[in-house]
Coordinates of N, CA, C and O and ligand atoms in Angstrom, one line a residue:
X1 N -27.1 2.3 10.5 CA -26.4 1.1 9.9 C -26.2 0.0 10.9 O -25.8 0.3 12.0
X2 N -26.5 -1.2 10.6 CA -26.2 -2.2 11.5 C -24.7 -2.6 11.4 O -24.1 -2.3 10.4
X3 N -24.2 -3.2 12.4 CA -22.8 -3.5 12.3 C -22.5 -4.6 11.3 O -23.3 -5.5 11.0
X4 N -21.3 -4.5 10.8 CA -20.8 -5.5 9.8 C -20.6 -6.8 10.6 O -21.0 -7.9 10.1
X5 N -20.0 -6.8 11.7 CA -19.9 -7.9 12.6 C -21.1 -7.9 13.6 O -21.7 -6.9 13.8
X6 N -21.5 -9.0 14.1 CA -22.7 -9.1 15.0 C -22.6 -8.1 16.2 O -21.5 -7.8 16.7
X7 N -23.8 -7.7 16.6 CA -23.8 -6.7 17.7 C -23.1 -7.3 19.0 O -22.6 -6.5 19.8
X8 N -23.1 -8.6 19.1 CA -22.5 -9.2 20.3 C -21.0 -9.2 20.3 O -20.3 -9.5 21.3
X9 N -20.4 -9.0 19.1 CA -19.0 -9.0 18.9 C -18.3 -7.9 19.7 O -18.8 -6.8 19.8
X10 N -17.1 -8.2 20.3 CA -16.5 -7.2 21.2 C -16.2 -5.9 20.5 O -15.9 -5.9 19.3
X11 N -16.2 -4.8 21.3 CA -15.9 -3.5 20.8 C -14.5 -3.1 21.4 O -14.2 -3.6 22.5
X12 N -13.8 -2.2 20.8 CA -12.6 -1.7 21.5 C -12.8 -1.0 22.8 O -13.8 -0.3 22.9
X13 N -11.9 -1.2 23.7 CA -11.9 -0.4 25.0 C -11.3 0.9 24.7 O -10.2 1.0 24.3
X14 N -12.1 2.0 24.9 CA -11.6 3.3 24.6 C -10.8 3.9 25.8 O -11.2 3.8 26.9
X15 N -9.6 4.5 25.4 CA -8.8 5.2 26.4 C -8.3 6.5 25.8 O -8.7 6.8 24.6
X16 N -7.6 7.2 26.5 CA -7.2 8.6 26.0 C -6.3 8.5 24.8 O -6.1 9.4 24.1
X17 N -5.6 7.3 24.6 CA -4.7 7.2 23.5 C -5.4 6.9 22.2 O -5.0 7.2 21.1
X18 N -6.5 6.1 22.3 CA -7.2 5.6 21.1 C -8.5 6.3 20.8 O -9.2 6.0 19.8
X19 N -8.9 7.2 21.7 CA -10.3 7.8 21.6 C -10.5 8.5 20.2 O -11.5 8.4 19.6
X20 N -9.5 9.3 19.8 CA -9.6 10.0 18.5 C -9.8 9.0 17.4 O -10.6 9.2 16.5
X21 N -9.1 7.9 17.4 CA -9.2 6.9 16.3 C -10.6 6.3 16.2 O -11.1 6.1 15.2
X22 N -11.1 6.0 17.4 CA -12.4 5.2 17.4 C -13.6 6.1 17.6 O -14.7 5.5 17.4
X23 N -13.5 7.4 17.8 CA -14.7 8.2 18.1 C -14.8 9.4 17.2 O -15.9 10.1 17.2
X24 N -13.8 9.8 16.6 CA -13.8 11.2 15.9 C -14.5 11.2 14.6 O -14.8 12.3 14.1
X25 N -14.6 10.1 13.9 CA -15.1 10.1 12.6 C -14.1 10.6 11.6 O -14.5 11.0 10.4
X26 N -12.9 10.7 12.0 CA -11.8 11.0 11.1 C -10.7 10.0 11.3 O -10.6 9.4 12.3
X27 N -9.9 9.7 10.2 CA -8.9 8.7 10.3 C -7.6 9.3 11.0 O -6.8 10.0 10.3
X28 N -7.6 9.2 12.3 CA -6.6 9.9 13.1 C -5.4 9.0 13.5 O -5.6 7.9 14.0
X29 N -4.2 9.4 13.1 CA -3.0 8.7 13.4 C -2.3 9.4 14.5 O -2.2 10.6 14.6
X30 N -1.6 8.6 15.4 CA -0.9 9.1 16.5 C 0.4 9.7 16.1 O 1.2 9.0 15.4
X31 N 0.6 11.0 16.4 CA 1.9 11.7 16.1 C 2.5 12.1 17.4 O 1.9 12.8 18.2
X32 N 3.8 11.7 17.5 CA 4.5 12.1 18.8 C 4.7 13.6 18.8 O 5.2 14.2 17.8
X33 N 4.3 14.2 19.9 CA 4.5 15.7 20.1 C 5.9 16.1 20.2 O 6.3 17.3 20.0
X34 N 6.8 15.1 20.6 CA 8.2 15.4 20.8 C 9.1 15.3 19.6 O 9.8 16.2 19.2
X35 N 8.9 14.1 18.9 CA 9.8 13.9 17.7 C 9.1 13.8 16.4 O 9.7 13.7 15.4
X36 N 7.8 13.8 16.4 CA 7.0 13.8 15.2 C 6.8 12.4 14.6 O 6.2 12.3 13.5
X37 N 7.2 11.4 15.2 CA 7.0 10.0 14.7 C 5.6 9.7 14.6 O 4.8 10.0 15.5
X38 N 5.2 9.1 13.5 CA 3.8 8.6 13.4 C 3.7 7.1 13.7 O 4.6 6.4 13.2
X39 N 2.7 6.7 14.4 CA 2.5 5.3 14.7 C 1.1 4.9 14.8 O 0.2 5.7 15.1
X40 N 0.8 3.7 14.5 CA -0.5 3.1 14.6 C -0.3 1.6 14.8 O 0.6 1.0 14.1
X41 N -1.1 0.9 15.6 CA -2.1 1.4 16.5 C -1.6 2.3 17.6 O -0.5 2.3 17.9
X42 N -2.6 3.1 18.2 CA -2.2 4.0 19.2 C -1.6 3.3 20.4 O -2.0 2.2 20.8
X43 N -0.5 3.9 20.9 CA 0.2 3.3 22.1 C 0.4 4.3 23.2 O 0.1 5.5 22.9
X44 N 0.8 3.9 24.3 CA 1.0 4.8 25.4 C 2.3 5.6 25.3 O 2.5 6.6 26.0
X45 N 3.3 5.1 24.5 CA 4.5 5.8 24.4 C 5.0 5.7 22.9 O 4.7 4.8 22.2
X46 N 5.7 6.7 22.6 CA 6.3 6.8 21.2 C 7.3 5.7 21.0 O 8.2 5.5 21.9
X47 N 7.2 5.0 19.9 CA 8.1 3.9 19.6 C 9.5 4.4 19.3 O 10.5 3.6 19.3
X48 N 9.7 5.7 19.0 CA 11.0 6.2 18.7 C 11.7 6.8 19.9 O 12.9 6.6 20.1
X49 N 11.0 7.7 20.7 CA 11.6 8.5 21.7 C 11.0 8.2 23.1 O 11.4 8.8 24.1
X50 N 10.0 7.4 23.2 CA 9.3 7.0 24.5 C 8.5 8.2 25.1 O 8.1 8.1 26.2
X51 N 8.4 9.3 24.4 CA 7.5 10.4 24.9 C 6.1 9.8 25.0 O 5.7 8.9 24.3
X52 N 5.4 10.4 26.0 CA 4.0 10.0 26.2 C 3.0 11.1 25.8 O 1.8 11.1 26.2
X53 N 3.5 12.1 25.1 CA 2.7 13.2 24.6 C 2.5 13.1 23.1 O 3.4 13.0 22.3
X54 N 1.2 13.2 22.8 CA 0.9 13.0 21.4 C -0.1 14.1 20.9 O -0.8 14.7 21.7
X55 N -0.1 14.2 19.6 CA -1.1 15.0 18.9 C -1.6 14.1 17.8 O -1.0 13.1 17.5
X56 N -2.8 14.5 17.2 CA -3.3 13.7 16.2 C -2.9 14.2 14.8 O -2.8 15.4 14.6
X57 N -2.8 13.3 13.9 CA -2.5 13.7 12.5 C -3.6 13.0 11.7 O -3.8 11.8 11.7
X58 N -4.4 13.8 11.0 CA -5.5 13.2 10.2 C -5.0 12.7 8.8 O -4.4 13.5 8.1
X59 N -5.3 11.5 8.5 CA -4.9 10.9 7.2 C -6.1 11.1 6.3 O -7.2 11.4 6.7
X60 N -5.8 11.1 5.0 CA -6.8 11.4 4.0 C -7.9 10.3 3.9 O -9.0 10.6 3.5
X61 N -7.6 9.1 4.4 CA -8.6 8.1 4.3 C -8.6 7.2 3.1 O -9.4 6.3 3.0
X62 N -7.7 7.4 2.2 CA -7.5 6.6 1.1 C -6.3 5.6 1.3 O -5.3 6.0 1.9
X63 N -6.4 4.4 0.8 CA -5.4 3.5 1.1 C -5.4 2.3 0.0 O -6.2 2.3 -0.9
X64 N -4.5 1.4 0.3 CA -4.3 0.3 -0.6 C -4.2 -1.0 0.2 O -3.5 -1.0 1.3
X65 N -4.9 -2.0 -0.2 CA -4.9 -3.3 0.6 C -3.5 -3.9 0.5 O -3.0 -4.2 -0.6
X66 N -2.9 -4.0 1.7 CA -1.5 -4.5 1.8 C -1.6 -6.0 1.9 O -0.8 -6.8 1.4
X67 N -2.6 -6.5 2.7 CA -2.8 -7.9 2.9 C -4.3 -8.1 3.4 O -4.9 -7.1 3.8
X68 N -4.8 -9.3 3.4 CA -6.1 -9.5 3.9 C -6.3 -11.0 4.2 O -5.5 -11.8 3.7
X69 N -7.3 -11.2 5.0 CA -7.7 -12.6 5.2 C -9.2 -12.7 5.2 O -9.9 -11.7 5.4
X70 N -9.7 -13.9 4.8 CA -11.2 -14.1 4.8 C -11.5 -15.3 5.6 O -11.2 -16.4 5.2
X71 N -11.9 -15.1 6.9 CA -12.3 -16.2 7.7 C -13.6 -16.9 7.0 O -14.6 -16.3 6.8
X72 N -13.4 -18.2 6.8 CA -14.5 -19.0 6.3 C -15.1 -19.9 7.4 O -16.3 -20.3 7.2
X73 N -14.3 -20.1 8.4 CA -14.8 -20.9 9.6 C -14.8 -19.9 10.7 O -13.8 -19.2 11.0
X74 N -16.0 -19.8 11.4 CA -16.1 -18.8 12.4 C -15.2 -19.1 13.6 O -15.2 -20.2 14.1
X75 N -14.3 -18.1 14.0 CA -13.5 -18.3 15.1 C -14.2 -18.2 16.4 O -13.6 -18.5 17.5
X76 N -15.5 -17.8 16.4 CA -16.3 -17.8 17.6 C -17.7 -18.1 17.1 O -18.1 -17.7 16.0
X77 N -18.6 -18.8 18.0 CA -20.0 -19.0 17.6 C -20.7 -17.7 17.3 O -21.7 -17.8 16.5
X78 N -20.3 -16.6 17.8 CA -21.0 -15.3 17.6 C -20.9 -15.0 16.1 O -21.8 -14.4 15.5
X79 N -19.8 -15.4 15.4 CA -19.6 -15.1 14.0 C -20.1 -16.1 13.0 O -19.9 -16.0 11.8
X80 N -20.8 -17.1 13.6 CA -21.2 -18.3 12.7 C -22.1 -17.8 11.5 O -21.9 -18.4 10.4
X81 N -22.9 -16.8 11.7 CA -23.8 -16.4 10.6 C -23.1 -15.3 9.7 O -23.7 -14.8 8.8
X82 N -21.9 -14.9 10.1 CA -21.3 -13.8 9.4 C -20.2 -14.2 8.4 O -19.9 -13.5 7.4
X83 N -19.7 -15.4 8.6 CA -18.6 -15.8 7.6 C -19.2 -16.1 6.3 O -20.4 -16.5 6.2
X84 N -18.4 -15.9 5.2 CA -17.1 -15.4 5.2 C -17.1 -13.8 5.2 O -18.1 -13.2 4.7
X85 N -16.1 -13.2 5.8 CA -16.0 -11.8 5.9 C -14.6 -11.4 5.6 O -13.7 -12.3 5.7
X86 N -14.3 -10.1 5.4 CA -13.0 -9.7 5.0 C -12.4 -8.8 6.1 O -13.0 -7.9 6.6
X87 N -11.1 -9.2 6.5 CA -10.3 -8.3 7.3 C -9.1 -7.9 6.5 O -8.4 -8.8 6.0
X88 N -8.9 -6.6 6.4 CA -7.8 -6.1 5.5 C -6.8 -5.3 6.3 O -7.2 -4.6 7.3
X89 N -5.6 -5.4 5.9 CA -4.5 -4.6 6.4 C -4.2 -3.6 5.3 O -3.8 -3.9 4.2
X90 N -4.5 -2.3 5.6 CA -4.5 -1.2 4.6 C -3.3 -0.3 4.8 O -3.1 0.2 5.9
X91 N -2.5 -0.1 3.8 CA -1.4 0.9 3.8 C -2.0 2.2 3.3 O -2.7 2.3 2.3
X92 N -1.8 3.2 4.2 CA -2.4 4.5 3.9 C -1.7 5.2 2.7 O -0.4 5.2 2.7
X93 N -2.4 5.8 1.8 CA -1.8 6.4 0.6 C -0.9 7.6 1.0 O 0.2 7.8 0.4
X94 N -1.3 8.4 2.0 CA -0.5 9.5 2.4 C 0.6 9.2 3.4 O 1.6 10.0 3.6
X95 N 0.5 8.1 4.1 CA 1.5 7.6 5.1 C 1.7 6.1 4.9 O 1.2 5.3 5.7
X96 N 2.4 5.7 3.8 CA 2.4 4.3 3.5 C 3.0 3.4 4.5 O 2.8 2.2 4.6
X97 N 3.8 3.9 5.4 CA 4.4 3.1 6.5 C 3.4 2.8 7.6 O 3.6 1.9 8.4
X98 N 2.2 3.5 7.6 CA 1.2 3.2 8.5 C 0.2 2.3 7.9 O -0.3 2.5 6.8
X99 N -0.1 1.2 8.6 CA -1.1 0.2 8.1 C -2.2 0.1 9.2 O -1.9 0.0 10.4
X100 N -3.4 0.1 8.7 CA -4.6 0.1 9.6 C -5.5 -1.1 9.2 O -5.8 -1.3 8.0
X101 N -5.9 -1.9 10.2 CA -6.7 -3.0 10.1 C -8.2 -2.6 10.1 O -8.6 -1.8 10.9
X102 N -9.0 -3.2 9.3 CA -10.4 -3.0 9.4 C -11.1 -4.0 8.5 O -10.5 -4.8 7.7
X103 N -12.4 -4.1 8.6 CA -13.2 -4.9 7.7 C -13.4 -4.2 6.4 O -13.4 -3.0 6.4
X104 N -13.6 -4.9 5.3 CA -13.9 -4.3 4.0 C -15.4 -4.5 3.9 O -15.9 -5.7 3.6
X105 N -16.2 -3.5 4.0 CA -17.7 -3.6 4.0 C -18.2 -3.7 2.6 O -17.7 -3.2 1.7
X106 N -19.3 -4.4 2.5 CA -20.1 -4.5 1.3 C -19.2 -5.0 0.1 O -19.5 -4.6 -1.0
X107 N -18.3 -5.8 0.4 CA -17.5 -6.4 -0.7 C -17.7 -7.9 -0.8 O -17.7 -8.6 0.2
X108 N -17.8 -8.4 -2.0 CA -17.8 -9.8 -2.3 C -16.4 -10.3 -1.9 O -15.4 -9.9 -2.6
X109 N -16.2 -11.2 -0.9 CA -14.9 -11.6 -0.6 C -14.1 -12.2 -1.8 O -12.9 -12.1 -1.8
X110 N -14.8 -12.7 -2.7 CA -14.0 -13.3 -3.9 C -13.5 -12.2 -4.8 O -12.6 -12.5 -5.7
X111 N -13.9 -10.9 -4.6 CA -13.4 -9.8 -5.4 C -12.3 -9.0 -4.8 O -11.8 -8.0 -5.3
X112 N -12.0 -9.3 -3.5 CA -11.0 -8.6 -2.8 C -9.6 -9.1 -3.2 O -9.4 -10.3 -3.3
X113 N -8.6 -8.2 -3.3 CA -7.3 -8.6 -3.7 C -6.2 -7.6 -3.2 O -6.6 -6.4 -2.9
X114 N -5.0 -8.1 -3.0 CA -3.9 -7.2 -2.6 C -3.7 -6.2 -3.7 O -3.8 -6.5 -4.9
X115 N -3.5 -4.9 -3.3 CA -3.3 -3.8 -4.2 C -4.5 -3.0 -4.6 O -4.4 -2.0 -5.2
X116 N -5.7 -3.5 -4.2 CA -6.9 -2.7 -4.5 C -6.9 -1.5 -3.6 O -6.5 -1.4 -2.5
X117 N -7.5 -0.4 -4.2 CA -7.7 0.8 -3.6 C -9.0 0.8 -2.7 O -10.0 0.2 -3.1
X118 N -8.9 1.3 -1.5 CA -10.0 1.4 -0.6 C -10.1 2.8 0.0 O -9.1 3.6 -0.1
X119 N -11.2 3.1 0.6 CA -11.5 4.4 1.2 C -12.1 4.1 2.6 O -12.9 3.2 2.7
X120 N -11.7 4.9 3.6 CA -12.2 4.7 4.9 C -13.7 5.1 4.9 O -14.2 5.9 4.2
X121 N -14.4 4.3 5.8 CA -15.8 4.7 6.1 C -16.0 4.4 7.6 O -15.2 3.7 8.2
X122 N -16.9 5.1 8.2 CA -17.0 5.0 9.7 C -18.3 4.3 10.1 O -19.4 4.8 9.7
X123 N -18.2 3.2 10.8 CA -19.3 2.4 11.2 C -19.8 3.0 12.6 O -19.0 2.9 13.5
X124 N -21.0 3.5 12.6 CA -21.5 4.1 13.9 C -22.1 3.0 14.8 O -23.0 2.2 14.3
X125 N -21.5 2.9 16.0 CA -21.9 1.8 16.9 C -22.1 2.4 18.3 O -21.3 3.2 18.8
X126 N -23.2 2.1 18.9 CA -23.4 2.5 20.3 C -22.7 1.5 21.2 O -22.9 0.3 21.1
X127 N -21.8 2.0 22.1 CA -21.1 1.2 23.0 C -21.9 0.9 24.2 O -22.2 1.9 25.0
X128 N -22.4 -0.3 24.5 CA -23.3 -0.5 25.6 C -22.5 -0.4 27.0 O -23.1 -0.3 28.0
X129 N -21.2 -0.4 26.9 CA -20.4 -0.3 28.2 C -20.1 1.2 28.6 O -19.5 1.4 29.6
X130 N -20.4 2.1 27.7 CA -20.2 3.5 28.1 C -21.3 4.3 27.4 O -22.1 3.8 26.6
X131 N -21.3 5.6 27.6 CA -22.2 6.5 26.9 C -21.7 6.8 25.5 O -22.4 7.5 24.8
X132 N -20.6 6.4 25.2 CA -19.9 6.8 23.9 C -20.6 6.2 22.7 O -21.0 5.1 22.7
X133 N -20.6 7.0 21.7 CA -20.9 6.5 20.3 C -19.6 6.3 19.6 O -18.7 7.2 19.5
X134 N -19.3 5.1 19.1 CA -18.1 4.8 18.4 C -18.3 5.0 16.9 O -19.4 4.8 16.4
X135 N -17.3 5.5 16.3 CA -17.3 5.6 14.8 C -16.1 4.8 14.4 O -14.9 5.3 14.3
X136 N -16.3 3.5 14.1 CA -15.2 2.5 13.9 C -14.7 2.7 12.4 O -15.5 2.5 11.5
X137 N -13.4 3.0 12.3 CA -12.9 3.0 10.9 C -12.9 1.7 10.2 O -12.5 0.7 10.8
X138 N -13.6 1.6 9.1 CA -13.7 0.4 8.3 C -13.3 0.8 6.8 O -13.0 2.0 6.6
X139 N -13.4 -0.1 5.9 CA -13.0 0.2 4.6 C -14.0 -0.2 3.5 O -14.8 -1.1 3.8
X140 N -14.0 0.5 2.4 CA -14.8 0.1 1.3 C -14.0 0.2 0.0 O -13.1 1.0 -0.1
X141 N -14.2 -0.8 -0.9 CA -13.5 -0.8 -2.1 C -13.9 0.5 -2.9 O -15.0 1.0 -2.9
X142 N -12.8 1.1 -3.6 CA -13.1 2.3 -4.4 C -13.5 1.9 -5.8 O -13.0 1.0 -6.4
Ligands
LIG201 ZN1 8.7 10.5 19.7

């Protein structure tokens, strides 16, 4: 699969806190090993108890569009041939307090709306800065 955004567009820098989210091919949410707090995006410390020990919690991958934007003017020349595209903030159905940003792939931007159901899909990308293969969580309309 070619990337939704151009190959030159920046990729996330992978670290031990976000590696599960960007490489596992599962929708992994950070769960504090001390107090059980769920948080996203992945951070170095728990937002509730400041513990730095985490385990992963796999979400089902179904969600609802909480908000979205459609850039019509490219914020970078790299994106000039890609606009318009959809960036959605998705509330997870099984953890509604958790919201995950991603592109909505293969969707007519005029057909995207708040409240629509989406399902996670993983965009396979070779990271030229490491040996890693990324599996970027993205969204598709249900
Ligand atoms: Zn905690």
